[in-house]
Amino acid sequence: RAEDVVEHLIVASTHSYLLIFTTKGRVYWLKIYEVPDAGTASKGKHISNLINLQPDEMPKAFLSVKEFSPDQFIVMVTKQAVIKKTALAEFDNPMSRGIIALSLDEGDELISARLSNGQNFIFIGTHEGKAIRFQEDQVRAMGRPARGVRAMDLTDGDYIVGAEVVDENGLMLSISESGYGKRTKLSEYRLTARGGKGVIN
């Protein structure tokens, strides 16, 4: 549709699970083969016809999972800079009405959910161009009902726009709302402790 835009592209096996995380911190399951096939000219099917979304929530993050391995984790970050890590195995019991993946403060919403191996690094960027990079092991694994901990000390008016699980080395591509982009080595972002103010992105 003219007023719509593409936000996510996912590569997955037909027998994998699609974990759908919403702005309200809930997670829903679909088998990939349950998503209807469609040609390139088709507009597809609205996700509310596939899962039972609550009236006040919108899909925000998607993960393709083949097995609920005990040595993997899901790292979630909210708009107000709360981070939470939960074992992937805690999400292995699909329920059609969804389950709570993250308890949110009033006015907060989920921004990102990513898979990790427990030994990765966390990279978080803000609306005002700040970024922070810290070791994942600074966030302990928590149960599903937990709120999480502070990921970054935000300045007034700033908020999180993106979060990624990264390796120690590699490149980060940052793209602005107006379409300007730059590619930077991750090593140029000073490694800090969780909860810091971050650096200019």
Short mmCIF file of C-alpha atoms in Angstrom, two decimals:
data_model
loop_
_atom_site.label_atom_id
_atom_site.label_comp_id
_atom_site.label_asym_id
_atom_site.label_seq_id
_atom_site.Cartn_x
_atom_site.Cartn_y
_atom_site.Cartn_z
CA ARG A 1 0.00 0.00 0.00
CA ALA A 2 1.12 3.56 -0.67
CA GLU A 3 1.14 4.52 3.02
CA ASP A 4 3.03 1.36 4.09
CA VAL A 5 6.78 0.63 4.20
CA VAL A 6 8.96 -2.47 4.57
CA GLU A 7 10.56 -2.76 8.03
CA HIS A 8 11.80 -6.36 8.39
CA LEU A 9 13.26 -9.06 6.16
CA ILE A 10 13.78 -12.51 7.73
CA VAL A 11 15.49 -15.61 6.36
CA ALA A 12 14.07 -18.78 7.97
CA SER A 13 13.37 -22.47 7.48
CA THR A 14 9.70 -23.37 6.99
CA HIS A 15 9.80 -25.46 10.20
CA SER A 16 11.39 -22.74 12.34
CA TYR A 17 9.44 -20.76 14.88
CA LEU A 18 8.86 -17.07 14.32
CA LEU A 19 8.91 -15.29 17.69
CA ILE A 20 6.99 -12.03 17.45
CA PHE A 21 7.75 -9.44 20.16
CA THR A 22 5.40 -6.51 20.63
CA THR A 23 5.79 -2.98 21.92
CA LYS A 24 4.10 -4.07 25.17
CA GLY A 25 6.71 -6.73 25.92
CA ARG A 26 4.66 -9.78 24.92
CA VAL A 27 5.83 -12.56 22.61
CA TYR A 28 3.80 -14.71 20.23
CA TRP A 29 4.72 -17.81 18.20
CA LEU A 30 4.11 -18.83 14.62
CA LYS A 31 5.53 -21.66 12.60
CA ILE A 32 7.02 -20.16 9.44
CA TYR A 33 4.87 -22.45 7.28
CA GLU A 34 1.77 -20.89 8.93
CA VAL A 35 2.57 -17.59 7.21
CA PRO A 36 0.68 -17.72 3.88
CA ASP A 37 2.68 -17.88 0.66
CA ALA A 38 2.26 -14.82 -1.55
CA GLY A 39 3.59 -13.63 -4.89
CA THR A 40 5.61 -10.45 -5.39
CA ALA A 41 2.47 -8.54 -6.43
CA SER A 42 0.51 -9.55 -3.34
CA LYS A 43 0.21 -7.20 -0.33
CA GLY A 44 0.28 -10.19 2.05
CA LYS A 45 -1.85 -10.85 5.12
CA HIS A 46 -2.14 -8.61 8.17
CA ILE A 47 -0.37 -10.12 11.17
CA SER A 48 -3.43 -9.55 13.39
CA ASN A 49 -5.10 -12.28 11.30
CA LEU A 50 -2.37 -14.74 12.32
CA ILE A 51 -1.89 -14.00 16.05
CA ASN A 52 -4.16 -12.67 18.80
CA LEU A 53 -2.66 -9.24 19.42
CA GLN A 54 -3.91 -7.15 22.33
CA PRO A 55 -5.70 -3.91 21.32
CA ASP A 56 -2.87 -1.62 22.47
CA GLU A 57 0.18 -3.42 21.08
CA MET A 58 2.07 -3.58 17.80
CA PRO A 59 4.68 -6.09 16.54
CA LYS A 60 8.16 -4.66 17.04
CA ALA A 61 10.82 -7.41 16.78
CA PHE A 62 10.97 -10.79 15.05
CA LEU A 63 13.28 -13.75 15.66
CA SER A 64 13.57 -16.97 13.67
CA VAL A 65 14.34 -19.88 16.00
CA LYS A 66 14.82 -23.48 14.89
CA GLU A 67 15.59 -24.97 18.32
CA PHE A 68 15.21 -23.57 21.83
CA SER A 69 18.82 -24.21 22.74
CA PRO A 70 19.72 -23.90 26.47
CA ASP A 71 22.97 -22.09 25.66
CA GLN A 72 21.31 -19.21 23.80
CA PHE A 73 19.63 -16.08 25.14
CA ILE A 74 17.25 -13.35 24.02
CA VAL A 75 18.45 -9.82 24.75
CA MET A 76 15.68 -7.20 24.89
CA VAL A 77 16.10 -3.40 25.06
CA THR A 78 13.40 -0.78 25.64
CA LYS A 79 12.94 2.81 24.52
CA GLN A 80 13.84 4.09 28.00
CA ALA A 81 17.13 2.11 28.07
CA VAL A 82 16.16 -0.93 30.12
CA ILE A 83 17.92 -4.15 29.06
CA LYS A 84 17.00 -7.71 29.92
CA LYS A 85 18.52 -11.09 29.05
CA THR A 86 16.49 -14.29 29.28
CA ALA A 87 17.39 -17.87 28.35
CA LEU A 88 15.88 -18.88 25.02
CA ALA A 89 14.65 -22.12 26.60
CA GLU A 90 12.13 -20.10 28.67
CA PHE A 91 10.22 -19.38 25.45
CA ASP A 92 9.72 -22.99 24.35
CA ASN A 93 6.06 -23.31 25.38
CA PRO A 94 3.94 -21.69 22.64
CA MET A 95 0.61 -20.18 23.68
CA SER A 96 -1.83 -18.63 21.20
CA ARG A 97 -2.54 -15.66 23.50
CA GLY A 98 1.18 -14.96 23.88
CA ILE A 99 3.21 -14.59 27.07
CA ILE A 100 4.94 -11.73 28.86
CA ALA A 101 8.60 -11.54 27.83
CA LEU A 102 9.40 -8.28 29.62
CA SER A 103 7.70 -6.22 32.33
CA LEU A 104 7.63 -2.57 31.22
CA ASP A 105 7.51 0.69 33.16
CA GLU A 106 4.63 3.07 32.46
CA GLY A 107 5.18 4.79 29.11
CA ASP A 108 8.03 2.50 28.04
CA GLU A 109 8.00 0.12 25.06
CA LEU A 110 10.14 -2.65 23.62
CA ILE A 111 12.53 -1.54 20.86
CA SER A 112 14.67 -4.58 20.10
CA ALA A 113 14.99 -8.33 20.73
CA ARG A 114 18.08 -10.22 19.55
CA LEU A 115 19.59 -13.69 19.99
CA SER A 116 22.94 -14.04 21.77
CA ASN A 117 25.31 -16.78 22.93
CA GLY A 118 25.99 -15.26 26.35
CA GLN A 119 29.48 -14.05 25.39
CA ASN A 120 28.65 -11.36 22.84
CA PHE A 121 28.73 -7.57 23.11
CA ILE A 122 25.76 -5.19 23.24
CA PHE A 123 25.61 -2.08 21.02
CA ILE A 124 22.87 0.49 21.63
CA GLY A 125 22.14 3.73 19.74
CA THR A 126 19.96 6.70 20.69
CA HIS A 127 17.84 9.24 18.81
CA GLU A 128 20.31 12.04 19.57
CA GLY A 129 23.28 10.14 18.11
CA LYS A 130 24.83 8.63 21.24
CA ALA A 131 26.00 4.99 21.35
CA ILE A 132 27.23 2.59 24.00
CA ARG A 133 29.04 -0.76 23.70
CA PHE A 134 29.53 -3.15 26.61
CA GLN A 135 30.06 -6.83 27.27
CA GLU A 136 26.94 -8.96 27.41
CA ASP A 137 28.04 -10.69 30.62
CA GLN A 138 27.33 -7.42 32.45
CA VAL A 139 23.65 -8.35 32.13
CA ARG A 140 22.74 -11.46 34.12
CA ALA A 141 20.07 -13.84 32.84
CA MET A 142 16.62 -13.20 34.35
CA GLY A 143 13.26 -14.93 34.35
CA ARG A 144 10.44 -13.83 32.06
CA PRO A 145 8.50 -11.69 34.60
CA ALA A 146 11.57 -9.57 35.49
CA ARG A 147 11.85 -5.91 34.49
CA GLY A 148 15.52 -5.77 33.53
CA VAL A 149 18.34 -3.35 34.41
CA ARG A 150 19.64 0.02 33.22
CA ALA A 151 21.50 -0.23 29.90
CA MET A 152 22.43 3.43 29.39
CA ASP A 153 22.21 6.78 31.16
CA LEU A 154 20.11 8.89 28.78
CA THR A 155 20.13 12.67 28.63
CA ASP A 156 16.81 14.50 28.96
CA GLY A 157 14.63 14.00 25.89
CA ASP A 158 16.78 11.25 24.39
CA TYR A 159 15.63 7.67 23.84
CA ILE A 160 16.81 4.37 22.38
CA VAL A 161 16.19 3.77 18.66
CA GLY A 162 18.18 0.57 18.08
CA ALA A 163 20.10 -2.21 19.81
CA GLU A 164 22.19 -5.05 18.38
CA VAL A 165 24.09 -8.06 19.67
CA VAL A 166 27.55 -7.88 18.09
CA ASP A 167 30.94 -9.61 18.19
CA GLU A 168 34.05 -7.99 19.61
CA ASN A 169 35.23 -6.97 16.13
CA GLY A 170 33.29 -5.93 13.07
CA LEU A 171 31.59 -2.93 11.51
CA MET A 172 28.52 -0.90 12.49
CA LEU A 173 26.43 0.87 9.84
CA SER A 174 24.53 3.86 11.26
CA ILE A 175 21.79 5.45 9.14
CA SER A 176 19.98 8.69 9.95
CA GLU A 177 16.30 9.46 9.41
CA SER A 178 17.25 11.56 6.36
CA GLY A 179 19.17 8.67 4.81
CA TYR A 180 22.77 9.60 5.67
CA GLY A 181 24.88 6.60 6.63
CA LYS A 182 28.34 5.84 7.92
CA ARG A 183 30.25 2.63 8.54
CA THR A 184 32.46 2.50 11.62
CA LYS A 185 34.67 -0.16 13.17
CA LEU A 186 33.16 -1.42 16.43
CA SER A 187 36.58 -1.00 18.06
CA GLU A 188 36.23 2.78 17.61
CA TYR A 189 33.32 2.74 20.05
CA ARG A 190 35.04 2.71 23.44
CA LEU A 191 34.12 -0.35 25.49
CA THR A 192 32.40 0.89 28.66
CA ALA A 193 30.43 -0.44 31.59
CA ARG A 194 26.68 -0.99 31.31
CA GLY A 195 24.73 2.09 32.40
CA GLY A 196 27.21 4.67 31.07
CA LYS A 197 26.41 7.79 29.06
CA GLY A 198 27.92 6.43 25.84
CA VAL A 199 29.84 8.26 23.11
CA ILE A 200 28.95 10.28 20.01
CA ASN A 201 27.86 7.87 17.27
#
